């Protein structure tokens, strides 16, 4: 199987590494990829959002499967263009990707499917912001109503901070989504979905705030771990039966059946799971931990999803133990990050079997120097017999990487190790 992966982050690096472990995958390509991906796949400088160029590349490399990582090409219909060209694609149509691209569509689907989610209102007029804020909070959840890679979200008990963020978004011409606050620990459950067939992967937990102890602004994700020792098996079953399956069925009913990865982001409160958001693709950085434990051939699972035969393949098998992703971010991230700094100590030669360095925002200068090229620069994924060991391995490895001004959280998965998460 010849596979083309679209995207350029650590999630796509993890997809490429997992695909490389599948003996059926005979050739790997990536567009545009990054310096780490280039060590395992032929990379091509194609814009993921340029549908015609992606189709032309998939045709040129004779791809049997295209795997689309990020949400923007999906929302723009790149998967549709590939299907029209007869090329199997892992990723939903633009119509189904609205589950992430349009908050109003997602809320409507959830209401029709009887799924618990936060009450919300969209504000697009600054004159209505104050009255709307009075109907919410405390705590206030203020989101950019468009695709904002997690960074458009402010969750705060401070009304003036909520107002400031809402006013700033409106000033930039972005409608604001206000949501009631959902209490309880968050879970990311990724499911392979092919119409009404739903196959869950391991549940994971993201760490969205930039600082230890969940302090500071939201980011695209500073780390993740899987599995979740505090999450009862019956809660996972309830999420699949009461949340993901009804939503998948509702999308089929609307003629927008989902094919790809449906990501349910949930808060597990006293009344049970409630949906924070749906995404139409693998989550980042949870995927990096989840795929580190996958023991089944990933190419087969993704190809079956893409070709409507998911119900016929064996469910995924998992390695025992745990995996932890720690994100190394550039100075000033999640503000405007400092770019172009030399990185040392990230070489794969230095990675052991139990700690892998994945590239997120990197590039290689002509002289061969690896430099930072994004806010989230590298990820380290540690694998161990349990969460504590996986953490130790990830943190030992990340400590050996040098990037001036960089920072990372030191408490990824720590609350779970210390038994501080309860549902
Ligand atoms: N883990 C957050 C996201 O992928 O959107």
Short mmCIF file of C-alpha atoms and ligand atoms in Angstrom, two decimals:
data_model
loop_
_atom_site.label_atom_id
_atom_site.label_comp_id
_atom_site.label_asym_id
_atom_site.label_seq_id
_atom_site.Cartn_x
_atom_site.Cartn_y
_atom_site.Cartn_z
CA UNK A 1 0.00 0.00 0.00
CA UNK A 2 1.33 3.41 -1.01
CA UNK A 3 0.27 6.09 1.47
CA UNK A 4 0.37 9.89 1.29
CA UNK A 5 0.05 11.77 4.60
CA UNK A 6 -1.09 15.40 4.45
CA UNK A 7 0.14 17.78 7.17
CA UNK A 8 3.30 18.98 8.85
CA UNK A 9 3.06 18.52 12.60
CA UNK A 10 3.98 15.99 15.28
CA UNK A 11 0.60 14.32 14.78
CA UNK A 12 1.55 13.61 11.16
CA UNK A 13 5.03 12.49 12.25
CA UNK A 14 3.35 10.00 14.61
CA UNK A 15 1.03 8.83 11.80
CA UNK A 16 4.02 8.32 9.51
CA UNK A 17 5.92 6.30 12.16
CA UNK A 18 2.88 4.10 12.89
CA UNK A 19 2.25 3.56 9.17
CA UNK A 20 5.89 2.61 8.71
CA UNK A 21 5.40 -0.21 11.25
CA UNK A 22 2.60 -1.69 9.07
CA UNK A 23 4.20 -4.34 6.80
CA UNK A 24 1.51 -3.70 4.15
CA UNK A 25 2.73 -0.10 3.72
CA UNK A 26 5.35 -0.22 0.98
CA UNK A 27 5.83 3.51 0.24
CA UNK A 28 5.26 6.63 2.31
CA UNK A 29 4.93 10.22 1.11
CA UNK A 30 4.07 13.39 3.04
CA UNK A 31 3.08 16.90 2.06
CA UNK A 32 4.46 19.21 3.15
CA UNK A 33 5.92 17.22 6.08
CA UNK A 34 8.71 18.53 8.28
CA UNK A 35 12.35 17.77 9.00
CA UNK A 36 11.49 14.73 11.15
CA UNK A 37 8.93 13.29 8.75
CA UNK A 38 11.50 13.64 5.95
CA UNK A 39 13.57 10.91 7.61
CA UNK A 40 10.79 8.36 6.99
CA UNK A 41 8.75 9.56 4.03
CA UNK A 42 9.41 11.33 0.75
CA UNK A 43 8.23 14.88 1.43
CA UNK A 44 6.75 17.17 -1.21
CA UNK A 45 6.17 20.93 -0.87
CA UNK A 46 2.43 20.85 -1.57
CA UNK A 47 -0.08 23.08 0.22
CA UNK A 48 -2.49 20.80 2.16
CA UNK A 49 -5.38 23.14 1.36
CA UNK A 50 -4.83 23.24 -2.41
CA UNK A 51 -7.21 20.42 -3.40
CA UNK A 52 -6.08 20.20 -7.03
CA UNK A 53 -2.42 20.01 -6.03
CA UNK A 54 -3.12 17.32 -3.43
CA UNK A 55 -5.04 15.26 -6.00
CA UNK A 56 -2.22 15.75 -8.54
CA UNK A 57 0.38 14.60 -6.01
CA UNK A 58 -1.69 11.58 -4.93
CA UNK A 59 -2.05 10.63 -8.60
CA UNK A 60 1.65 11.17 -9.31
CA UNK A 61 2.80 8.97 -6.42
CA UNK A 62 0.08 6.41 -7.21
CA UNK A 63 -1.31 6.59 -3.67
CA UNK A 64 -3.63 3.79 -2.55
CA UNK A 65 -4.57 5.90 0.46
CA UNK A 66 -4.35 9.57 1.43
CA UNK A 67 -4.50 10.39 5.15
CA UNK A 68 -5.41 14.00 5.93
CA UNK A 69 -4.12 15.18 9.32
CA UNK A 70 -5.32 18.77 9.90
CA UNK A 71 -8.89 20.10 9.98
CA UNK A 72 -8.58 23.03 7.57
CA UNK A 73 -8.13 20.95 4.35
CA UNK A 74 -11.03 18.74 5.48
CA UNK A 75 -13.32 21.70 6.08
CA UNK A 76 -12.28 23.04 2.65
CA UNK A 77 -13.22 19.79 0.88
CA UNK A 78 -9.84 18.27 0.01
CA UNK A 79 -11.16 14.78 0.91
CA UNK A 80 -14.10 15.31 -1.47
CA UNK A 81 -11.72 16.19 -4.32
CA UNK A 82 -9.70 13.02 -3.70
CA UNK A 83 -12.84 10.86 -3.69
CA UNK A 84 -14.06 12.44 -6.92
CA UNK A 85 -10.68 11.42 -8.40
CA UNK A 86 -11.27 7.86 -7.17
CA UNK A 87 -8.49 7.96 -4.55
CA UNK A 88 -9.33 6.43 -1.13
CA UNK A 89 -9.03 9.11 1.53
CA UNK A 90 -8.98 8.90 5.32
CA UNK A 91 -10.86 12.04 6.34
CA UNK A 92 -14.45 13.26 6.14
CA UNK A 93 -16.19 15.24 3.42
CA UNK A 94 -16.55 18.98 3.86
CA UNK A 95 -20.20 18.40 4.75
CA UNK A 96 -19.29 16.02 7.60
CA UNK A 97 -16.28 18.12 8.69
CA UNK A 98 -18.76 20.85 9.70
CA UNK A 99 -18.97 18.93 13.00
CA UNK A 100 -15.71 20.80 13.76
CA UNK A 101 -15.88 23.72 11.31
CA UNK A 102 -19.29 25.03 12.33
CA UNK A 103 -20.17 25.19 16.02
CA UNK A 104 -23.82 25.85 15.10
CA UNK A 105 -23.93 22.68 12.96
CA UNK A 106 -22.31 20.63 15.76
CA UNK A 107 -24.82 21.91 18.34
CA UNK A 108 -27.71 21.15 15.98
CA UNK A 109 -26.48 17.60 15.33
CA UNK A 110 -25.98 16.99 19.07
CA UNK A 111 -29.46 18.31 19.89
CA UNK A 112 -31.01 16.03 17.25
CA UNK A 113 -28.94 13.07 18.53
CA UNK A 114 -29.90 13.73 22.16
CA UNK A 115 -26.28 14.26 23.24
CA UNK A 116 -25.44 16.29 26.37
CA UNK A 117 -23.37 19.38 25.65
CA UNK A 118 -22.83 22.89 26.97
CA UNK A 119 -25.54 25.52 26.45
CA UNK A 120 -24.17 28.14 24.05
CA UNK A 121 -24.90 31.44 22.33
CA UNK A 122 -23.17 33.15 19.43
CA UNK A 123 -22.57 36.90 19.76
CA UNK A 124 -21.67 38.83 16.63
CA UNK A 125 -22.50 42.34 17.75
CA UNK A 126 -20.37 44.16 20.40
CA UNK A 127 -23.52 45.85 21.74
CA UNK A 128 -24.87 42.43 22.78
CA UNK A 129 -21.72 41.19 24.51
CA UNK A 130 -22.45 42.46 28.04
CA UNK A 131 -26.01 41.15 28.22
CA UNK A 132 -24.87 37.80 26.86
CA UNK A 133 -22.05 37.58 29.43
CA UNK A 134 -24.62 38.18 32.17
CA UNK A 135 -26.49 35.07 31.04
CA UNK A 136 -23.34 32.93 31.57
CA UNK A 137 -20.69 32.39 34.22
CA UNK A 138 -19.01 32.28 36.48
CA UNK A 139 -17.01 30.49 35.02
CA UNK A 140 -17.06 32.01 31.50
CA UNK A 141 -16.06 30.03 28.42
CA UNK A 142 -15.37 32.42 25.53
CA UNK A 143 -14.43 30.92 22.16
CA UNK A 144 -13.66 32.07 18.68
CA UNK A 145 -16.61 30.66 16.69
CA UNK A 146 -14.30 29.63 13.84
CA UNK A 147 -11.35 27.25 13.60
CA UNK A 148 -8.75 28.59 16.04
CA UNK A 149 -6.58 25.56 16.86
CA UNK A 150 -7.54 25.72 20.54
CA UNK A 151 -5.93 29.11 21.03
CA UNK A 152 -9.14 31.14 20.62
CA UNK A 153 -10.51 29.79 23.91
CA UNK A 154 -10.50 31.62 27.23
CA UNK A 155 -11.91 29.89 30.31
CA UNK A 156 -12.00 32.28 33.26
CA UNK A 157 -13.77 33.14 36.49
CA UNK A 158 -12.92 36.80 35.84
CA UNK A 159 -15.75 38.56 33.98
CA UNK A 160 -13.54 41.41 32.78
CA UNK A 161 -11.04 38.93 31.26
CA UNK A 162 -13.96 37.17 29.54
CA UNK A 163 -15.25 40.50 28.26
CA UNK A 164 -11.81 41.58 27.04
CA UNK A 165 -11.34 38.38 25.03
CA UNK A 166 -14.86 38.56 23.55
CA UNK A 167 -14.41 42.22 22.59
CA UNK A 168 -11.02 41.48 21.01
CA UNK A 169 -12.46 38.67 18.87
CA UNK A 170 -15.37 40.86 17.76
CA UNK A 171 -12.96 43.67 16.90
CA UNK A 172 -11.14 41.20 14.61
CA UNK A 173 -14.49 40.39 12.97
CA UNK A 174 -14.77 36.94 14.57
CA UNK A 175 -18.16 35.94 16.04
CA UNK A 176 -17.87 34.90 19.70
CA UNK A 177 -19.25 31.67 21.13
CA UNK A 178 -20.20 31.78 24.81
CA UNK A 179 -20.68 28.42 26.49
CA UNK A 180 -21.77 27.27 29.92
CA UNK A 181 -18.83 25.79 31.81
CA UNK A 182 -18.70 22.00 31.94
CA UNK A 183 -17.19 20.73 35.14
CA UNK A 184 -15.09 17.58 35.50
CA UNK A 185 -11.93 16.07 34.03
CA UNK A 186 -11.63 16.14 30.26
CA UNK A 187 -11.33 13.10 28.01
CA UNK A 188 -10.43 12.89 24.34
CA UNK A 189 -11.95 9.79 22.76
CA UNK A 190 -10.92 9.20 19.16
CA UNK A 191 -13.10 6.89 17.08
CA UNK A 192 -12.62 5.51 13.62
CA UNK A 193 -15.98 6.10 12.00
CA UNK A 194 -17.28 4.72 8.73
CA UNK A 195 -20.93 5.71 8.49
CA UNK A 196 -22.56 4.06 11.50
CA UNK A 197 -19.59 1.81 12.33
CA UNK A 198 -17.70 3.23 15.32
CA UNK A 199 -14.36 1.79 16.50
CA UNK A 200 -12.86 3.56 19.54
CA UNK A 201 -9.15 4.04 20.14
CA UNK A 202 -7.67 4.41 23.64
CA UNK A 203 -9.04 7.36 25.65
CA UNK A 204 -6.50 10.11 26.29
CA UNK A 205 -6.24 13.41 28.14
CA UNK A 206 -4.81 16.64 26.73
CA UNK A 207 -3.24 19.46 28.78
CA UNK A 208 -4.34 22.66 27.09
CA UNK A 209 -2.99 25.39 29.36
CA UNK A 210 0.58 26.52 28.88
CA UNK A 211 1.74 26.27 32.49
CA UNK A 212 2.07 23.62 35.19
CA UNK A 213 -1.02 23.19 37.33
CA UNK A 214 -3.23 24.24 34.38
CA UNK A 215 -2.20 27.88 34.59
CA UNK A 216 -1.80 30.50 31.88
CA UNK A 217 -3.46 30.80 28.49
CA UNK A 218 -4.82 27.97 26.36
CA UNK A 219 -2.57 26.49 23.69
CA UNK A 220 -2.92 23.95 20.92
CA UNK A 221 -1.96 21.35 23.59
CA UNK A 222 1.15 21.02 25.78
CA UNK A 223 1.04 17.29 26.41
CA UNK A 224 -1.16 14.22 26.73
CA UNK A 225 -1.25 10.71 28.13
CA UNK A 226 -3.07 7.45 27.57
CA UNK A 227 -4.76 5.32 28.85
CA UNK A 228 -6.66 7.02 31.67
CA UNK A 229 -6.38 4.94 34.86
CA UNK A 230 -9.15 6.98 36.50
CA UNK A 231 -11.74 6.48 33.74
CA UNK A 232 -14.06 3.51 34.34
CA UNK A 233 -14.51 1.16 31.38
CA UNK A 234 -18.30 1.65 31.59
CA UNK A 235 -17.85 5.40 31.05
CA UNK A 236 -16.01 4.69 27.80
CA UNK A 237 -18.86 2.39 26.77
CA UNK A 238 -21.37 5.11 27.67
CA UNK A 239 -19.46 7.66 25.57
CA UNK A 240 -19.55 5.35 22.56
CA UNK A 241 -23.19 4.32 22.97
CA UNK A 242 -24.71 7.61 24.13
CA UNK A 243 -22.51 10.13 22.31
CA UNK A 244 -20.48 8.92 19.33
CA UNK A 245 -22.86 6.36 17.84
CA UNK A 246 -25.92 8.68 17.95
CA UNK A 247 -23.90 11.50 16.36
CA UNK A 248 -22.54 9.19 13.63
CA UNK A 249 -26.11 7.96 12.95
CA UNK A 250 -27.46 11.52 12.86
CA UNK A 251 -24.79 12.52 10.31
CA UNK A 252 -25.79 9.54 8.13
CA UNK A 253 -29.46 10.54 8.49
CA UNK A 254 -28.59 14.03 7.21
CA UNK A 255 -26.79 12.61 4.19
CA UNK A 256 -23.38 13.70 5.58
CA UNK A 257 -22.11 10.35 6.82
CA UNK A 258 -18.73 10.62 8.52
CA UNK A 259 -15.69 8.73 7.22
CA UNK A 260 -12.46 9.22 9.16
CA UNK A 261 -11.58 10.08 12.73
CA UNK A 262 -14.31 11.54 14.90
CA UNK A 263 -12.82 13.11 18.01
CA UNK A 264 -15.15 13.53 20.96
CA UNK A 265 -13.83 15.99 23.55
CA UNK A 266 -15.80 15.48 26.76
CA UNK A 267 -15.99 16.63 30.35
CA UNK A 268 -16.87 13.86 32.81
CA UNK A 269 -19.11 15.64 35.32
CA UNK A 270 -21.33 14.43 38.13
CA UNK A 271 -24.18 13.87 35.67
CA UNK A 272 -21.96 11.85 33.30
CA UNK A 273 -20.09 12.72 30.10
CA UNK A 274 -20.97 15.93 28.26
CA UNK A 275 -19.46 17.04 24.97
CA UNK A 276 -17.11 20.02 25.00
CA UNK A 277 -16.42 19.76 21.26
CA UNK A 278 -16.23 17.43 18.30
CA UNK A 279 -13.28 17.50 15.95
CA UNK A 280 -13.12 15.90 12.52
CA UNK A 281 -9.52 14.58 12.72
CA UNK A 282 -6.91 13.05 14.99
CA UNK A 283 -6.20 15.26 18.02
CA UNK A 284 -2.82 16.78 18.65
CA UNK A 285 -0.90 15.95 20.91
CA UNK A 286 -3.05 12.98 22.11
CA UNK A 287 -2.53 11.02 18.86
CA UNK A 288 1.22 10.88 19.47
CA UNK A 289 0.63 8.98 22.74
CA UNK A 290 -2.26 6.84 21.47
CA UNK A 291 -0.41 5.61 18.36
CA UNK A 292 2.67 4.78 20.44
CA UNK A 293 0.63 1.98 22.04
CA UNK A 294 -1.05 0.72 18.85
CA UNK A 295 -0.14 -2.87 18.11
CA UNK A 296 -2.31 -3.33 14.99
CA UNK A 297 -1.40 -2.32 11.44
CA UNK A 298 -2.50 1.33 11.14
CA UNK A 299 -2.59 1.31 7.33
CA UNK A 300 -5.15 -1.48 7.32
CA UNK A 301 -7.41 0.34 9.82
CA UNK A 302 -7.26 3.66 7.96
CA UNK A 303 -7.70 2.05 4.53
CA UNK A 304 -10.71 0.07 5.76
CA UNK A 305 -12.26 3.27 7.14
CA UNK A 306 -11.60 5.09 3.88
CA UNK A 307 -13.13 2.32 1.76
CA UNK A 308 -16.22 1.64 3.87
CA UNK A 309 -15.08 -1.75 5.20
CA UNK A 310 -14.23 -0.85 8.81
CA UNK A 311 -16.81 -3.32 10.17
CA UNK A 312 -14.85 -6.15 8.53
CA UNK A 313 -11.43 -5.56 10.15
CA UNK A 314 -10.28 -6.75 13.56
CA UNK A 315 -10.59 -4.08 16.27
CA UNK A 316 -7.29 -2.41 17.21
CA UNK A 317 -4.97 -4.21 19.63
CA UNK A 318 -2.94 -2.24 22.16
CA UNK A 319 0.39 -2.69 23.91
CA UNK A 320 0.19 -2.94 27.68
CA UNK A 321 1.42 0.07 29.60
CA UNK A 322 1.10 3.79 29.08
CA UNK A 323 2.38 6.59 26.86
CA UNK A 324 3.00 10.26 27.62
CA UNK A 325 3.57 13.10 25.12
CA UNK A 326 5.41 16.21 26.31
CA UNK A 327 5.48 19.22 23.99
CA UNK A 328 8.56 21.43 23.73
CA UNK A 329 7.41 24.95 22.82
CA UNK A 330 9.34 27.94 21.51
CA UNK A 331 9.98 31.04 23.60
CA UNK A 332 6.83 33.15 23.96
CA UNK A 333 4.41 30.43 22.74
CA UNK A 334 1.34 30.64 22.71
CA UNK A 335 2.02 34.28 21.90
CA UNK A 336 4.09 35.04 18.80
CA UNK A 337 6.85 32.41 19.09
CA UNK A 338 10.52 33.07 18.48
CA UNK A 339 11.56 31.09 15.39
CA UNK A 340 14.81 30.11 13.69
CA UNK A 341 16.74 28.96 16.79
CA UNK A 342 19.10 26.03 16.47
CA UNK A 343 18.00 22.79 18.16
CA UNK A 344 20.42 20.20 19.46
CA UNK A 345 19.94 16.83 21.12
CA UNK A 346 16.84 15.91 19.09
CA UNK A 347 18.51 13.32 16.87
CA UNK A 348 16.73 10.02 16.54
CA UNK A 349 19.97 8.20 17.13
CA UNK A 350 19.69 9.42 20.70
CA UNK A 351 16.09 8.15 21.05
CA UNK A 352 15.68 4.82 22.70
CA UNK A 353 12.87 2.39 22.00
CA UNK A 354 10.96 3.89 24.91
CA UNK A 355 11.24 7.58 24.08
CA UNK A 356 10.67 8.99 20.61
CA UNK A 357 11.28 12.55 19.44
CA UNK A 358 8.63 13.81 17.03
CA UNK A 359 8.95 17.01 15.03
CA UNK A 360 6.16 19.59 15.13
CA UNK A 361 7.56 22.95 14.00
CA UNK A 362 11.04 22.32 12.64
CA UNK A 363 12.96 22.88 9.46
CA UNK A 364 16.45 22.07 8.30
CA UNK A 365 18.73 24.85 7.08
CA UNK A 366 20.85 24.24 4.00
CA UNK A 367 23.88 23.66 6.24
CA UNK A 368 21.96 20.83 7.93
CA UNK A 369 21.18 22.70 11.17
CA UNK A 370 17.79 21.84 12.63
CA UNK A 371 15.94 25.03 13.61
CA UNK A 372 12.60 25.91 15.19
CA UNK A 373 9.87 26.87 12.73
CA UNK A 374 6.69 26.93 14.83
CA UNK A 375 5.27 27.54 18.30
CA UNK A 376 5.20 23.87 19.22
CA UNK A 377 8.60 22.66 18.08
CA UNK A 378 9.08 19.05 19.18
CA UNK A 379 7.23 16.37 21.10
CA UNK A 380 8.76 13.60 23.13
CA UNK A 381 6.68 10.45 23.59
CA UNK A 382 7.67 8.20 26.46
CA UNK A 383 6.33 4.65 26.75
CA UNK A 384 6.47 2.58 29.92
CA UNK A 385 4.92 -0.24 31.91
CA UNK A 386 2.79 2.37 33.64
CA UNK A 387 2.17 6.09 33.53
CA UNK A 388 4.91 6.89 36.04
CA UNK A 389 7.52 5.06 33.96
CA UNK A 390 6.27 6.61 30.70
CA UNK A 391 6.57 10.06 32.31
CA UNK A 392 10.10 9.39 33.55
CA UNK A 393 11.22 8.28 30.09
CA UNK A 394 9.61 11.25 28.34
CA UNK A 395 11.10 13.77 30.78
CA UNK A 396 14.58 12.20 30.72
CA UNK A 397 14.59 12.45 26.95
CA UNK A 398 13.23 15.99 26.70
CA UNK A 399 15.82 17.24 29.20
CA UNK A 400 18.54 16.32 26.69
CA UNK A 401 17.14 18.63 24.00
CA UNK A 402 18.51 22.15 23.82
CA UNK A 403 16.54 25.03 22.28
CA UNK A 404 17.16 28.56 23.59
CA UNK A 405 14.15 30.06 25.39
CA UNK A 406 12.05 26.91 25.02
CA UNK A 407 9.67 25.64 27.67
CA UNK A 408 7.59 22.59 28.51
CA UNK A 409 5.18 21.55 31.22
CA UNK A 410 6.62 19.31 33.89
CA UNK A 411 3.30 17.86 35.09
CA UNK A 412 1.88 15.98 32.10
CA UNK A 413 -0.04 13.01 33.50
CA UNK A 414 1.12 13.79 37.05
CA UNK A 415 -2.35 14.27 38.59
CA UNK A 416 -3.31 10.82 37.26
CA UNK A 417 -0.12 9.22 38.65
CA UNK A 418 -0.83 10.78 42.05
CA UNK A 419 -4.46 9.62 41.99
CA UNK A 420 -5.78 13.21 42.08
CA UNK A 421 -8.38 12.76 39.30
CA UNK A 422 -11.79 11.48 40.34
CA UNK A 423 -15.01 10.97 38.43
N1 LIG B 1 -6.02 18.20 21.47
C1 LIG B 1 -6.70 19.31 20.96
C2 LIG B 1 -6.96 19.25 19.52
O1 LIG B 1 -6.42 18.43 18.82
O2 LIG B 1 -7.74 20.06 19.04
#
